[in-house]
């Protein structure tokens, strides 16, 4: 009895044994055509079913093979399998896996240089509107206009257009515009949405360049900039050399409110200029050196200096 072929544990380039469908585009891969064999864990095999319906989960590394004297489908191994992709499809949709397979392959790969260039293009970040042939030209016209504009609201027009065609940067522009005036719970909610949106759509460059300061969808300044900072990322396209600052971000000016001197016996409502999520605060007392003791709605009682006077509570 022939020994069963061990399950795959890595991605490799191989010739298709028979005609099969590409896992990316569903078009046919003909027999003997070179393709990317992607190793993956199947959710439909015996191992998966035994774990799905087991009373006690089996905590086993799914990529660990069984002993030499044990059948691969009898042990605690996951159902490892392969699915094939056209090399061109893999370059666009599975670039990391194809790059790994190319390094391991000893075969002569036709059009290898073109495949490697396609991988590089796939890994280079671009906005959706920039890559779509239907919107590419209009996107380029917007970018050219924004490079020379003196009206910051032109970015809002650009954001509206991006949202209309489904480009996620349009949502980022809208969120960051709303953050310019948001306070309290609204600001905290928008900050959370901004952080998740940037991470989900990879708007921040993978290579660390420093502390990013965003405005209306793009990075406008980098503090603690590194010497290796590169400006080829879409989010950095409007940066100038003067916007790369090696030092720390300067602290905002201190606006020290002195309520007892401004109005005897009055009660004042303030907001922390750097922590608006603390909510509205009421001034309890002041100290010439330490600053103001304030009771914030969501931040508790704190002694701070960076506050903004909102209005006289006696007039509410």
PDB file of C-alpha atoms in Angstrom:
ATOM      1  CA  UNK A   1       0.000   0.000   0.000  1.00  0.00           C
ATOM      2  CA  UNK A   2       1.480   3.302  -1.068  1.00  0.00           C
ATOM      3  CA  UNK A   3       2.224   5.787   1.656  1.00  0.00           C
ATOM      4  CA  UNK A   4      -0.224   8.651   1.694  1.00  0.00           C
ATOM      5  CA  UNK A   5       1.197  11.968   0.517  1.00  0.00           C
ATOM      6  CA  UNK A   6       1.670  14.280   3.510  1.00  0.00           C
ATOM      7  CA  UNK A   7      -0.549  17.349   3.677  1.00  0.00           C
ATOM      8  CA  UNK A   8       0.910  20.668   2.494  1.00  0.00           C
ATOM      9  CA  UNK A   9       2.287  23.066   5.068  1.00  0.00           C
ATOM     10  CA  UNK A  10       3.550  25.849   2.814  1.00  0.00           C
ATOM     11  CA  UNK A  11       2.652  27.681  -0.375  1.00  0.00           C
ATOM     12  CA  UNK A  12       4.420  26.505  -3.515  1.00  0.00           C
ATOM     13  CA  UNK A  13       4.361  26.757  -7.277  1.00  0.00           C
ATOM     14  CA  UNK A  14       3.393  23.532  -9.016  1.00  0.00           C
ATOM     15  CA  UNK A  15       1.899  22.256 -12.244  1.00  0.00           C
ATOM     16  CA  UNK A  16      -1.802  21.452 -12.207  1.00  0.00           C
ATOM     17  CA  UNK A  17      -2.367  17.704 -12.498  1.00  0.00           C
ATOM     18  CA  UNK A  18      -5.705  18.174 -14.202  1.00  0.00           C
ATOM     19  CA  UNK A  19      -7.919  21.017 -15.327  1.00  0.00           C
ATOM     20  CA  UNK A  20      -9.307  22.856 -12.322  1.00  0.00           C
ATOM     21  CA  UNK A  21     -10.857  26.192 -11.421  1.00  0.00           C
ATOM     22  CA  UNK A  22      -8.752  29.087 -10.160  1.00  0.00           C
ATOM     23  CA  UNK A  23      -9.671  29.841  -6.528  1.00  0.00           C
ATOM     24  CA  UNK A  24      -9.449  33.574  -7.287  1.00  0.00           C
ATOM     25  CA  UNK A  25     -11.177  34.152 -10.629  1.00  0.00           C
ATOM     26  CA  UNK A  26     -12.918  30.764 -11.104  1.00  0.00           C
ATOM     27  CA  UNK A  27     -11.563  30.510 -14.653  1.00  0.00           C
ATOM     28  CA  UNK A  28      -9.929  27.247 -15.714  1.00  0.00           C
ATOM     29  CA  UNK A  29      -6.344  26.323 -14.948  1.00  0.00           C
ATOM     30  CA  UNK A  30      -5.411  23.797 -17.626  1.00  0.00           C
ATOM     31  CA  UNK A  31      -3.522  20.613 -16.898  1.00  0.00           C
ATOM     32  CA  UNK A  32       0.265  21.056 -16.571  1.00  0.00           C
ATOM     33  CA  UNK A  33      -0.057  24.860 -16.174  1.00  0.00           C
ATOM     34  CA  UNK A  34       2.083  26.439 -13.460  1.00  0.00           C
ATOM     35  CA  UNK A  35      -0.053  27.787 -10.612  1.00  0.00           C
ATOM     36  CA  UNK A  36       0.231  28.845  -6.998  1.00  0.00           C
ATOM     37  CA  UNK A  37      -0.767  26.007  -4.686  1.00  0.00           C
ATOM     38  CA  UNK A  38      -2.010  27.831  -1.595  1.00  0.00           C
ATOM     39  CA  UNK A  39      -1.911  25.762   1.601  1.00  0.00           C
ATOM     40  CA  UNK A  40      -4.920  26.335   3.839  1.00  0.00           C
ATOM     41  CA  UNK A  41      -6.869  24.718   6.670  1.00  0.00           C
ATOM     42  CA  UNK A  42     -10.132  23.273   5.420  1.00  0.00           C
ATOM     43  CA  UNK A  43     -13.272  23.697   7.516  1.00  0.00           C
ATOM     44  CA  UNK A  44     -15.080  20.775   5.862  1.00  0.00           C
ATOM     45  CA  UNK A  45     -12.849  17.784   6.635  1.00  0.00           C
ATOM     46  CA  UNK A  46     -12.981  15.104   9.312  1.00  0.00           C
ATOM     47  CA  UNK A  47     -10.660  16.935  11.689  1.00  0.00           C
ATOM     48  CA  UNK A  48     -12.734  20.120  11.467  1.00  0.00           C
ATOM     49  CA  UNK A  49     -15.990  18.225  12.030  1.00  0.00           C
ATOM     50  CA  UNK A  50     -14.570  16.391  15.043  1.00  0.00           C
ATOM     51  CA  UNK A  51     -13.632  19.712  16.631  1.00  0.00           C
ATOM     52  CA  UNK A  52     -16.862  21.417  15.637  1.00  0.00           C
ATOM     53  CA  UNK A  53     -18.991  18.834  17.416  1.00  0.00           C
ATOM     54  CA  UNK A  54     -16.585  17.794  20.196  1.00  0.00           C
ATOM     55  CA  UNK A  55     -17.706  18.171  23.783  1.00  0.00           C
ATOM     56  CA  UNK A  56     -14.218  19.321  24.779  1.00  0.00           C
ATOM     57  CA  UNK A  57     -12.170  21.369  22.290  1.00  0.00           C
ATOM     58  CA  UNK A  58      -8.842  19.849  21.311  1.00  0.00           C
ATOM     59  CA  UNK A  59      -6.111  22.422  21.683  1.00  0.00           C
ATOM     60  CA  UNK A  60      -3.636  21.198  19.072  1.00  0.00           C
ATOM     61  CA  UNK A  61      -1.462  23.114  16.649  1.00  0.00           C
ATOM     62  CA  UNK A  62      -3.182  22.455  13.299  1.00  0.00           C
ATOM     63  CA  UNK A  63       0.089  22.686  11.376  1.00  0.00           C
ATOM     64  CA  UNK A  64       1.822  19.894  13.384  1.00  0.00           C
ATOM     65  CA  UNK A  65       2.057  16.615  11.514  1.00  0.00           C
ATOM     66  CA  UNK A  66       1.547  13.203  13.077  1.00  0.00           C
ATOM     67  CA  UNK A  67       4.237  10.669  13.790  1.00  0.00           C
ATOM     68  CA  UNK A  68       5.752   8.744  10.888  1.00  0.00           C
ATOM     69  CA  UNK A  69       3.896   5.552  11.852  1.00  0.00           C
ATOM     70  CA  UNK A  70       0.473   7.192  11.994  1.00  0.00           C
ATOM     71  CA  UNK A  71      -1.903   8.034   9.150  1.00  0.00           C
ATOM     72  CA  UNK A  72      -2.203  11.773   8.627  1.00  0.00           C
ATOM     73  CA  UNK A  73      -5.977  11.617   8.764  1.00  0.00           C
ATOM     74  CA  UNK A  74      -6.075   9.607  12.005  1.00  0.00           C
ATOM     75  CA  UNK A  75      -4.189  11.958  14.314  1.00  0.00           C
ATOM     76  CA  UNK A  76      -4.886  15.376  15.783  1.00  0.00           C
ATOM     77  CA  UNK A  77      -3.907  17.124  12.540  1.00  0.00           C
ATOM     78  CA  UNK A  78      -6.070  19.686  10.834  1.00  0.00           C
ATOM     79  CA  UNK A  79      -7.449  19.056   7.371  1.00  0.00           C
ATOM     80  CA  UNK A  80      -4.676  20.726   5.398  1.00  0.00           C
ATOM     81  CA  UNK A  81      -5.327  21.157   1.716  1.00  0.00           C
ATOM     82  CA  UNK A  82      -4.329  23.204  -1.307  1.00  0.00           C
ATOM     83  CA  UNK A  83      -6.205  25.366  -3.759  1.00  0.00           C
ATOM     84  CA  UNK A  84      -4.753  26.622  -7.017  1.00  0.00           C
ATOM     85  CA  UNK A  85      -4.538  30.181  -8.346  1.00  0.00           C
ATOM     86  CA  UNK A  86      -3.365  31.507 -11.678  1.00  0.00           C
ATOM     87  CA  UNK A  87       0.036  33.089 -11.126  1.00  0.00           C
ATOM     88  CA  UNK A  88      -1.282  36.425 -12.414  1.00  0.00           C
ATOM     89  CA  UNK A  89      -4.262  36.233 -10.046  1.00  0.00           C
ATOM     90  CA  UNK A  90      -1.993  35.341  -7.139  1.00  0.00           C
ATOM     91  CA  UNK A  91       0.309  38.283  -7.892  1.00  0.00           C
ATOM     92  CA  UNK A  92      -2.621  40.653  -7.499  1.00  0.00           C
ATOM     93  CA  UNK A  93      -4.647  39.009  -4.738  1.00  0.00           C
ATOM     94  CA  UNK A  94      -2.126  36.797  -2.877  1.00  0.00           C
ATOM     95  CA  UNK A  95       1.116  38.785  -3.276  1.00  0.00           C
ATOM     96  CA  UNK A  96       2.758  37.724  -0.001  1.00  0.00           C
ATOM     97  CA  UNK A  97       2.026  34.035  -0.601  1.00  0.00           C
ATOM     98  CA  UNK A  98       3.240  34.145  -4.194  1.00  0.00           C
ATOM     99  CA  UNK A  99       6.409  35.993  -3.171  1.00  0.00           C
ATOM    100  CA  UNK A 100       7.133  33.247  -0.640  1.00  0.00           C
ATOM    101  CA  UNK A 101       6.473  30.519  -3.212  1.00  0.00           C
ATOM    102  CA  UNK A 102       8.731  32.181  -5.803  1.00  0.00           C
ATOM    103  CA  UNK A 103      11.603  32.224  -3.331  1.00  0.00           C
ATOM    104  CA  UNK A 104      11.184  28.500  -2.661  1.00  0.00           C
ATOM    105  CA  UNK A 105      10.697  27.474  -6.248  1.00  0.00           C
ATOM    106  CA  UNK A 106      13.619  26.048  -8.187  1.00  0.00           C
ATOM    107  CA  UNK A 107      11.685  25.876 -11.466  1.00  0.00           C
ATOM    108  CA  UNK A 108      12.085  28.236 -14.360  1.00  0.00           C
ATOM    109  CA  UNK A 109       9.064  30.539 -14.063  1.00  0.00           C
ATOM    110  CA  UNK A 110       7.987  32.185 -17.338  1.00  0.00           C
ATOM    111  CA  UNK A 111       7.489  35.947 -17.058  1.00  0.00           C
ATOM    112  CA  UNK A 112       8.986  35.922 -13.563  1.00  0.00           C
ATOM    113  CA  UNK A 113      10.063  39.566 -13.816  1.00  0.00           C
ATOM    114  CA  UNK A 114       6.508  40.599 -14.713  1.00  0.00           C
ATOM    115  CA  UNK A 115       5.128  38.589 -11.794  1.00  0.00           C
ATOM    116  CA  UNK A 116       7.538  40.218  -9.347  1.00  0.00           C
ATOM    117  CA  UNK A 117       6.619  43.664 -10.672  1.00  0.00           C
ATOM    118  CA  UNK A 118       2.912  42.803 -10.289  1.00  0.00           C
ATOM    119  CA  UNK A 119       3.585  41.741  -6.697  1.00  0.00           C
ATOM    120  CA  UNK A 120       5.367  45.024  -6.038  1.00  0.00           C
ATOM    121  CA  UNK A 121       2.442  46.969  -7.533  1.00  0.00           C
ATOM    122  CA  UNK A 122      -0.054  45.023  -5.412  1.00  0.00           C
ATOM    123  CA  UNK A 123       1.903  45.759  -2.248  1.00  0.00           C
ATOM    124  CA  UNK A 124       2.245  49.466  -3.048  1.00  0.00           C
ATOM    125  CA  UNK A 125      -0.603  51.309  -1.315  1.00  0.00           C
ATOM    126  CA  UNK A 126      -3.030  53.170  -3.561  1.00  0.00           C
ATOM    127  CA  UNK A 127      -6.473  54.649  -3.094  1.00  0.00           C
ATOM    128  CA  UNK A 128      -9.292  52.697  -4.699  1.00  0.00           C
ATOM    129  CA  UNK A 129     -10.172  55.609  -6.964  1.00  0.00           C
ATOM    130  CA  UNK A 130      -6.554  55.754  -8.103  1.00  0.00           C
ATOM    131  CA  UNK A 131      -6.498  52.124  -9.250  1.00  0.00           C
ATOM    132  CA  UNK A 132      -9.951  51.985 -10.843  1.00  0.00           C
ATOM    133  CA  UNK A 133      -9.657  52.810 -14.579  1.00  0.00           C
ATOM    134  CA  UNK A 134     -13.102  54.422 -14.472  1.00  0.00           C
ATOM    135  CA  UNK A 135     -12.086  57.012 -11.848  1.00  0.00           C
ATOM    136  CA  UNK A 136      -8.298  57.210 -12.217  1.00  0.00           C
ATOM    137  CA  UNK A 137      -8.222  60.320 -14.411  1.00  0.00           C
ATOM    138  CA  UNK A 138     -10.684  62.280 -12.273  1.00  0.00           C
ATOM    139  CA  UNK A 139      -8.736  61.277  -9.159  1.00  0.00           C
ATOM    140  CA  UNK A 140      -5.514  62.595 -10.714  1.00  0.00           C
ATOM    141  CA  UNK A 141      -7.201  65.913 -11.570  1.00  0.00           C
ATOM    142  CA  UNK A 142      -8.386  66.302  -7.972  1.00  0.00           C
ATOM    143  CA  UNK A 143      -4.903  65.584  -6.598  1.00  0.00           C
ATOM    144  CA  UNK A 144      -3.303  68.089  -8.967  1.00  0.00           C
ATOM    145  CA  UNK A 145      -5.820  70.752  -7.921  1.00  0.00           C
ATOM    146  CA  UNK A 146      -5.341  70.048  -4.210  1.00  0.00           C
ATOM    147  CA  UNK A 147      -1.557  70.429  -4.482  1.00  0.00           C
ATOM    148  CA  UNK A 148      -1.953  74.103  -5.368  1.00  0.00           C
ATOM    149  CA  UNK A 149      -5.178  75.058  -3.573  1.00  0.00           C
ATOM    150  CA  UNK A 150      -5.302  77.637  -0.799  1.00  0.00           C
ATOM    151  CA  UNK A 151      -8.873  76.719   0.155  1.00  0.00           C
ATOM    152  CA  UNK A 152      -8.982  73.883   2.688  1.00  0.00           C
ATOM    153  CA  UNK A 153     -12.633  73.265   1.828  1.00  0.00           C
ATOM    154  CA  UNK A 154     -11.512  71.839  -1.508  1.00  0.00           C
ATOM    155  CA  UNK A 155     -10.628  68.705   0.453  1.00  0.00           C
ATOM    156  CA  UNK A 156     -14.279  68.427   1.493  1.00  0.00           C
ATOM    157  CA  UNK A 157     -15.356  68.521  -2.151  1.00  0.00           C
ATOM    158  CA  UNK A 158     -12.800  65.793  -2.849  1.00  0.00           C
ATOM    159  CA  UNK A 159     -14.134  63.794   0.106  1.00  0.00           C
ATOM    160  CA  UNK A 160     -17.718  64.041  -1.150  1.00  0.00           C
ATOM    161  CA  UNK A 161     -16.630  62.755  -4.549  1.00  0.00           C
ATOM    162  CA  UNK A 162     -14.693  59.861  -2.992  1.00  0.00           C
ATOM    163  CA  UNK A 163     -17.721  58.865  -0.924  1.00  0.00           C
ATOM    164  CA  UNK A 164     -19.932  58.959  -4.007  1.00  0.00           C
ATOM    165  CA  UNK A 165     -17.746  56.323  -5.706  1.00  0.00           C
ATOM    166  CA  UNK A 166     -17.216  54.196  -2.597  1.00  0.00           C
ATOM    167  CA  UNK A 167     -13.598  55.076  -1.818  1.00  0.00           C
ATOM    168  CA  UNK A 168     -13.076  54.755   1.978  1.00  0.00           C
ATOM    169  CA  UNK A 169     -10.818  57.813   2.150  1.00  0.00           C
ATOM    170  CA  UNK A 170     -13.931  59.912   1.614  1.00  0.00           C
ATOM    171  CA  UNK A 171     -15.285  58.651   4.934  1.00  0.00           C
ATOM    172  CA  UNK A 172     -11.968  59.470   6.624  1.00  0.00           C
ATOM    173  CA  UNK A 173     -12.138  63.056   5.317  1.00  0.00           C
ATOM    174  CA  UNK A 174     -15.698  63.422   6.628  1.00  0.00           C
ATOM    175  CA  UNK A 175     -14.808  62.017  10.058  1.00  0.00           C
ATOM    176  CA  UNK A 176     -11.741  64.199  10.496  1.00  0.00           C
ATOM    177  CA  UNK A 177     -13.691  67.258   9.378  1.00  0.00           C
ATOM    178  CA  UNK A 178     -16.344  66.500  12.007  1.00  0.00           C
ATOM    179  CA  UNK A 179     -13.601  66.116  14.628  1.00  0.00           C
ATOM    180  CA  UNK A 180     -12.562  69.733  14.099  1.00  0.00           C
ATOM    181  CA  UNK A 181     -15.653  70.932  15.995  1.00  0.00           C
ATOM    182  CA  UNK A 182     -16.830  67.848  17.927  1.00  0.00           C
ATOM    183  CA  UNK A 183     -16.751  67.791  21.736  1.00  0.00           C
ATOM    184  CA  UNK A 184     -17.530  65.397  24.562  1.00  0.00           C
ATOM    185  CA  UNK A 185     -19.215  62.089  23.630  1.00  0.00           C
ATOM    186  CA  UNK A 186     -19.364  62.945  19.933  1.00  0.00           C
ATOM    187  CA  UNK A 187     -15.625  63.591  19.842  1.00  0.00           C
ATOM    188  CA  UNK A 188     -14.811  60.356  21.682  1.00  0.00           C
ATOM    189  CA  UNK A 189     -17.008  58.387  19.277  1.00  0.00           C
ATOM    190  CA  UNK A 190     -15.430  60.006  16.221  1.00  0.00           C
ATOM    191  CA  UNK A 191     -11.903  59.440  17.533  1.00  0.00           C
ATOM    192  CA  UNK A 192     -12.665  55.743  17.947  1.00  0.00           C
ATOM    193  CA  UNK A 193     -14.151  55.576  14.448  1.00  0.00           C
ATOM    194  CA  UNK A 194     -11.150  57.402  12.992  1.00  0.00           C
ATOM    195  CA  UNK A 195      -8.667  55.040  14.639  1.00  0.00           C
ATOM    196  CA  UNK A 196     -10.498  51.922  13.435  1.00  0.00           C
ATOM    197  CA  UNK A 197     -11.019  53.310   9.916  1.00  0.00           C
ATOM    198  CA  UNK A 198      -7.332  54.157   9.511  1.00  0.00           C
ATOM    199  CA  UNK A 199      -6.320  50.672  10.686  1.00  0.00           C
ATOM    200  CA  UNK A 200      -8.947  48.818   8.625  1.00  0.00           C
ATOM    201  CA  UNK A 201      -8.038  50.498   5.345  1.00  0.00           C
ATOM    202  CA  UNK A 202      -4.268  50.771   5.972  1.00  0.00           C
ATOM    203  CA  UNK A 203      -4.230  54.558   5.603  1.00  0.00           C
ATOM    204  CA  UNK A 204      -1.176  54.890   7.858  1.00  0.00           C
ATOM    205  CA  UNK A 205       2.143  53.862   6.266  1.00  0.00           C
ATOM    206  CA  UNK A 206       3.562  50.555   7.483  1.00  0.00           C
ATOM    207  CA  UNK A 207       7.064  52.012   7.665  1.00  0.00           C
ATOM    208  CA  UNK A 208       7.325  54.167  10.812  1.00  0.00           C
ATOM    209  CA  UNK A 209       7.913  57.782   9.808  1.00  0.00           C
ATOM    210  CA  UNK A 210       7.106  59.541  13.079  1.00  0.00           C
ATOM    211  CA  UNK A 211       4.047  60.919  14.842  1.00  0.00           C
ATOM    212  CA  UNK A 212       1.376  61.674  12.249  1.00  0.00           C
ATOM    213  CA  UNK A 213      -0.844  64.748  12.379  1.00  0.00           C
ATOM    214  CA  UNK A 214      -3.927  64.271  10.217  1.00  0.00           C
ATOM    215  CA  UNK A 215      -6.254  66.814   8.680  1.00  0.00           C
ATOM    216  CA  UNK A 216      -9.157  66.090   6.350  1.00  0.00           C
ATOM    217  CA  UNK A 217      -8.021  62.692   5.167  1.00  0.00           C
ATOM    218  CA  UNK A 218      -4.277  63.237   4.796  1.00  0.00           C
ATOM    219  CA  UNK A 219      -1.205  63.579   6.989  1.00  0.00           C
ATOM    220  CA  UNK A 220      -0.213  67.252   7.063  1.00  0.00           C
ATOM    221  CA  UNK A 221       2.733  67.109   9.465  1.00  0.00           C
ATOM    222  CA  UNK A 222       5.059  64.489  10.936  1.00  0.00           C
ATOM    223  CA  UNK A 223       6.676  65.023  14.342  1.00  0.00           C
ATOM    224  CA  UNK A 224       9.713  63.024  15.455  1.00  0.00           C
ATOM    225  CA  UNK A 225      10.320  62.347  11.766  1.00  0.00           C
ATOM    226  CA  UNK A 226      12.920  59.689  11.024  1.00  0.00           C
ATOM    227  CA  UNK A 227      15.742  60.140   8.546  1.00  0.00           C
ATOM    228  CA  UNK A 228      14.260  57.311   6.459  1.00  0.00           C
ATOM    229  CA  UNK A 229      10.877  58.975   6.079  1.00  0.00           C
ATOM    230  CA  UNK A 230       9.393  58.283   2.642  1.00  0.00           C
ATOM    231  CA  UNK A 231       6.570  60.285   1.108  1.00  0.00           C
ATOM    232  CA  UNK A 232       5.334  57.758  -1.470  1.00  0.00           C
ATOM    233  CA  UNK A 233       2.309  56.680   0.577  1.00  0.00           C
ATOM    234  CA  UNK A 234      -1.044  58.166  -0.579  1.00  0.00           C
ATOM    235  CA  UNK A 235      -1.722  59.601   2.879  1.00  0.00           C
ATOM    236  CA  UNK A 236       1.593  61.502   2.749  1.00  0.00           C
ATOM    237  CA  UNK A 237       1.280  62.896  -0.765  1.00  0.00           C
ATOM    238  CA  UNK A 238       0.717  66.509   0.368  1.00  0.00           C
ATOM    239  CA  UNK A 239       3.654  66.658   2.772  1.00  0.00           C
ATOM    240  CA  UNK A 240       6.530  69.024   2.068  1.00  0.00           C
ATOM    241  CA  UNK A 241      10.063  68.740   3.498  1.00  0.00           C
ATOM    242  CA  UNK A 242       9.200  71.522   5.967  1.00  0.00           C
ATOM    243  CA  UNK A 243       6.359  69.363   7.321  1.00  0.00           C
ATOM    244  CA  UNK A 244       8.844  66.740   8.584  1.00  0.00           C
ATOM    245  CA  UNK A 245       9.723  67.933  12.087  1.00  0.00           C
ATOM    246  CA  UNK A 246      12.405  66.106  14.054  1.00  0.00           C
ATOM    247  CA  UNK A 247      11.224  67.455  17.417  1.00  0.00           C
ATOM    248  CA  UNK A 248       8.137  66.856  19.536  1.00  0.00           C
ATOM    249  CA  UNK A 249       4.746  68.311  18.826  1.00  0.00           C
ATOM    250  CA  UNK A 250       4.479  71.656  20.646  1.00  0.00           C
ATOM    251  CA  UNK A 251       1.996  71.849  23.488  1.00  0.00           C
ATOM    252  CA  UNK A 252      -1.044  74.045  22.863  1.00  0.00           C
ATOM    253  CA  UNK A 253      -0.992  77.465  24.490  1.00  0.00           C
ATOM    254  CA  UNK A 254      -2.198  77.510  28.081  1.00  0.00           C
ATOM    255  CA  UNK A 255      -5.465  79.326  28.490  1.00  0.00           C
ATOM    256  CA  UNK A 256      -5.617  79.813  32.244  1.00  0.00           C
ATOM    257  CA  UNK A 257      -9.074  80.925  33.334  1.00  0.00           C
ATOM    258  CA  UNK A 258      -9.196  82.893  36.580  1.00  0.00           C
ATOM    259  CA  UNK A 259     -12.861  82.869  37.512  1.00  0.00           C
ATOM    260  CA  UNK A 260     -12.609  84.504  40.921  1.00  0.00           C
ATOM    261  CA  UNK A 261     -10.913  87.516  39.366  1.00  0.00           C
ATOM    262  CA  UNK A 262     -13.120  87.515  36.286  1.00  0.00           C
ATOM    263  CA  UNK A 263     -16.343  87.439  38.241  1.00  0.00           C
ATOM    264  CA  UNK A 264     -16.663  87.354  41.987  1.00  0.00           C
ATOM    265  CA  UNK A 265     -18.971  84.614  43.201  1.00  0.00           C
ATOM    266  CA  UNK A 266     -19.653  83.410  39.662  1.00  0.00           C
ATOM    267  CA  UNK A 267     -19.567  79.779  38.539  1.00  0.00           C
ATOM    268  CA  UNK A 268     -17.848  78.917  35.291  1.00  0.00           C
ATOM    269  CA  UNK A 269     -18.129  76.105  32.763  1.00  0.00           C
ATOM    270  CA  UNK A 270     -14.938  75.019  30.968  1.00  0.00           C
ATOM    271  CA  UNK A 271     -13.605  72.338  28.634  1.00  0.00           C
ATOM    272  CA  UNK A 272     -10.115  70.846  28.654  1.00  0.00           C
ATOM    273  CA  UNK A 273      -8.432  71.834  25.375  1.00  0.00           C
ATOM    274  CA  UNK A 274      -6.593  68.521  24.983  1.00  0.00           C
ATOM    275  CA  UNK A 275      -9.046  66.137  26.693  1.00  0.00           C
ATOM    276  CA  UNK A 276     -12.495  67.145  25.434  1.00  0.00           C
ATOM    277  CA  UNK A 277     -13.728  63.614  26.092  1.00  0.00           C
ATOM    278  CA  UNK A 278     -13.705  64.472  29.816  1.00  0.00           C
ATOM    279  CA  UNK A 279     -16.810  66.519  29.139  1.00  0.00           C
ATOM    280  CA  UNK A 280     -17.848  69.881  30.537  1.00  0.00           C
ATOM    281  CA  UNK A 281     -16.220  70.865  33.819  1.00  0.00           C
ATOM    282  CA  UNK A 282     -17.109  73.241  36.653  1.00  0.00           C
ATOM    283  CA  UNK A 283     -14.343  75.233  38.266  1.00  0.00           C
ATOM    284  CA  UNK A 284     -14.098  74.460  41.980  1.00  0.00           C
ATOM    285  CA  UNK A 285     -11.042  76.487  42.963  1.00  0.00           C
ATOM    286  CA  UNK A 286      -7.829  77.915  41.587  1.00  0.00           C
ATOM    287  CA  UNK A 287      -4.179  78.015  42.554  1.00  0.00           C
ATOM    288  CA  UNK A 288      -1.706  80.535  41.123  1.00  0.00           C
ATOM    289  CA  UNK A 289       0.871  77.770  40.564  1.00  0.00           C
ATOM    290  CA  UNK A 290      -1.009  74.488  40.131  1.00  0.00           C
ATOM    291  CA  UNK A 291      -3.885  75.860  38.090  1.00  0.00           C
ATOM    292  CA  UNK A 292      -7.602  75.161  38.360  1.00  0.00           C
ATOM    293  CA  UNK A 293      -9.346  72.412  40.274  1.00  0.00           C
ATOM    294  CA  UNK A 294     -12.206  71.313  38.039  1.00  0.00           C
ATOM    295  CA  UNK A 295     -14.927  68.700  38.313  1.00  0.00           C
ATOM    296  CA  UNK A 296     -15.442  67.205  34.853  1.00  0.00           C
ATOM    297  CA  UNK A 297     -18.542  65.300  33.807  1.00  0.00           C
ATOM    298  CA  UNK A 298     -16.599  62.228  32.672  1.00  0.00           C
ATOM    299  CA  UNK A 299     -13.069  62.904  33.881  1.00  0.00           C
ATOM    300  CA  UNK A 300     -13.655  63.405  37.603  1.00  0.00           C
ATOM    301  CA  UNK A 301     -11.994  66.114  39.686  1.00  0.00           C
ATOM    302  CA  UNK A 302      -8.662  67.223  38.253  1.00  0.00           C
ATOM    303  CA  UNK A 303      -6.230  70.114  38.611  1.00  0.00           C
ATOM    304  CA  UNK A 304      -5.337  71.403  35.161  1.00  0.00           C
ATOM    305  CA  UNK A 305      -4.324  74.504  33.230  1.00  0.00           C
ATOM    306  CA  UNK A 306      -5.269  73.772  29.629  1.00  0.00           C
ATOM    307  CA  UNK A 307      -8.934  74.758  29.719  1.00  0.00           C
ATOM    308  CA  UNK A 308     -11.231  76.769  27.513  1.00  0.00           C
ATOM    309  CA  UNK A 309     -13.889  79.029  28.978  1.00  0.00           C
ATOM    310  CA  UNK A 310     -17.300  78.162  27.541  1.00  0.00           C
ATOM    311  CA  UNK A 311     -19.903  80.384  29.180  1.00  0.00           C
ATOM    312  CA  UNK A 312     -21.149  81.809  32.447  1.00  0.00           C
ATOM    313  CA  UNK A 313     -23.386  79.245  34.146  1.00  0.00           C
ATOM    314  CA  UNK A 314     -25.333  81.971  35.882  1.00  0.00           C
ATOM    315  CA  UNK A 315     -26.723  82.965  32.496  1.00  0.00           C
ATOM    316  CA  UNK A 316     -28.117  79.477  31.716  1.00  0.00           C
TER     317      UNK A 316
END
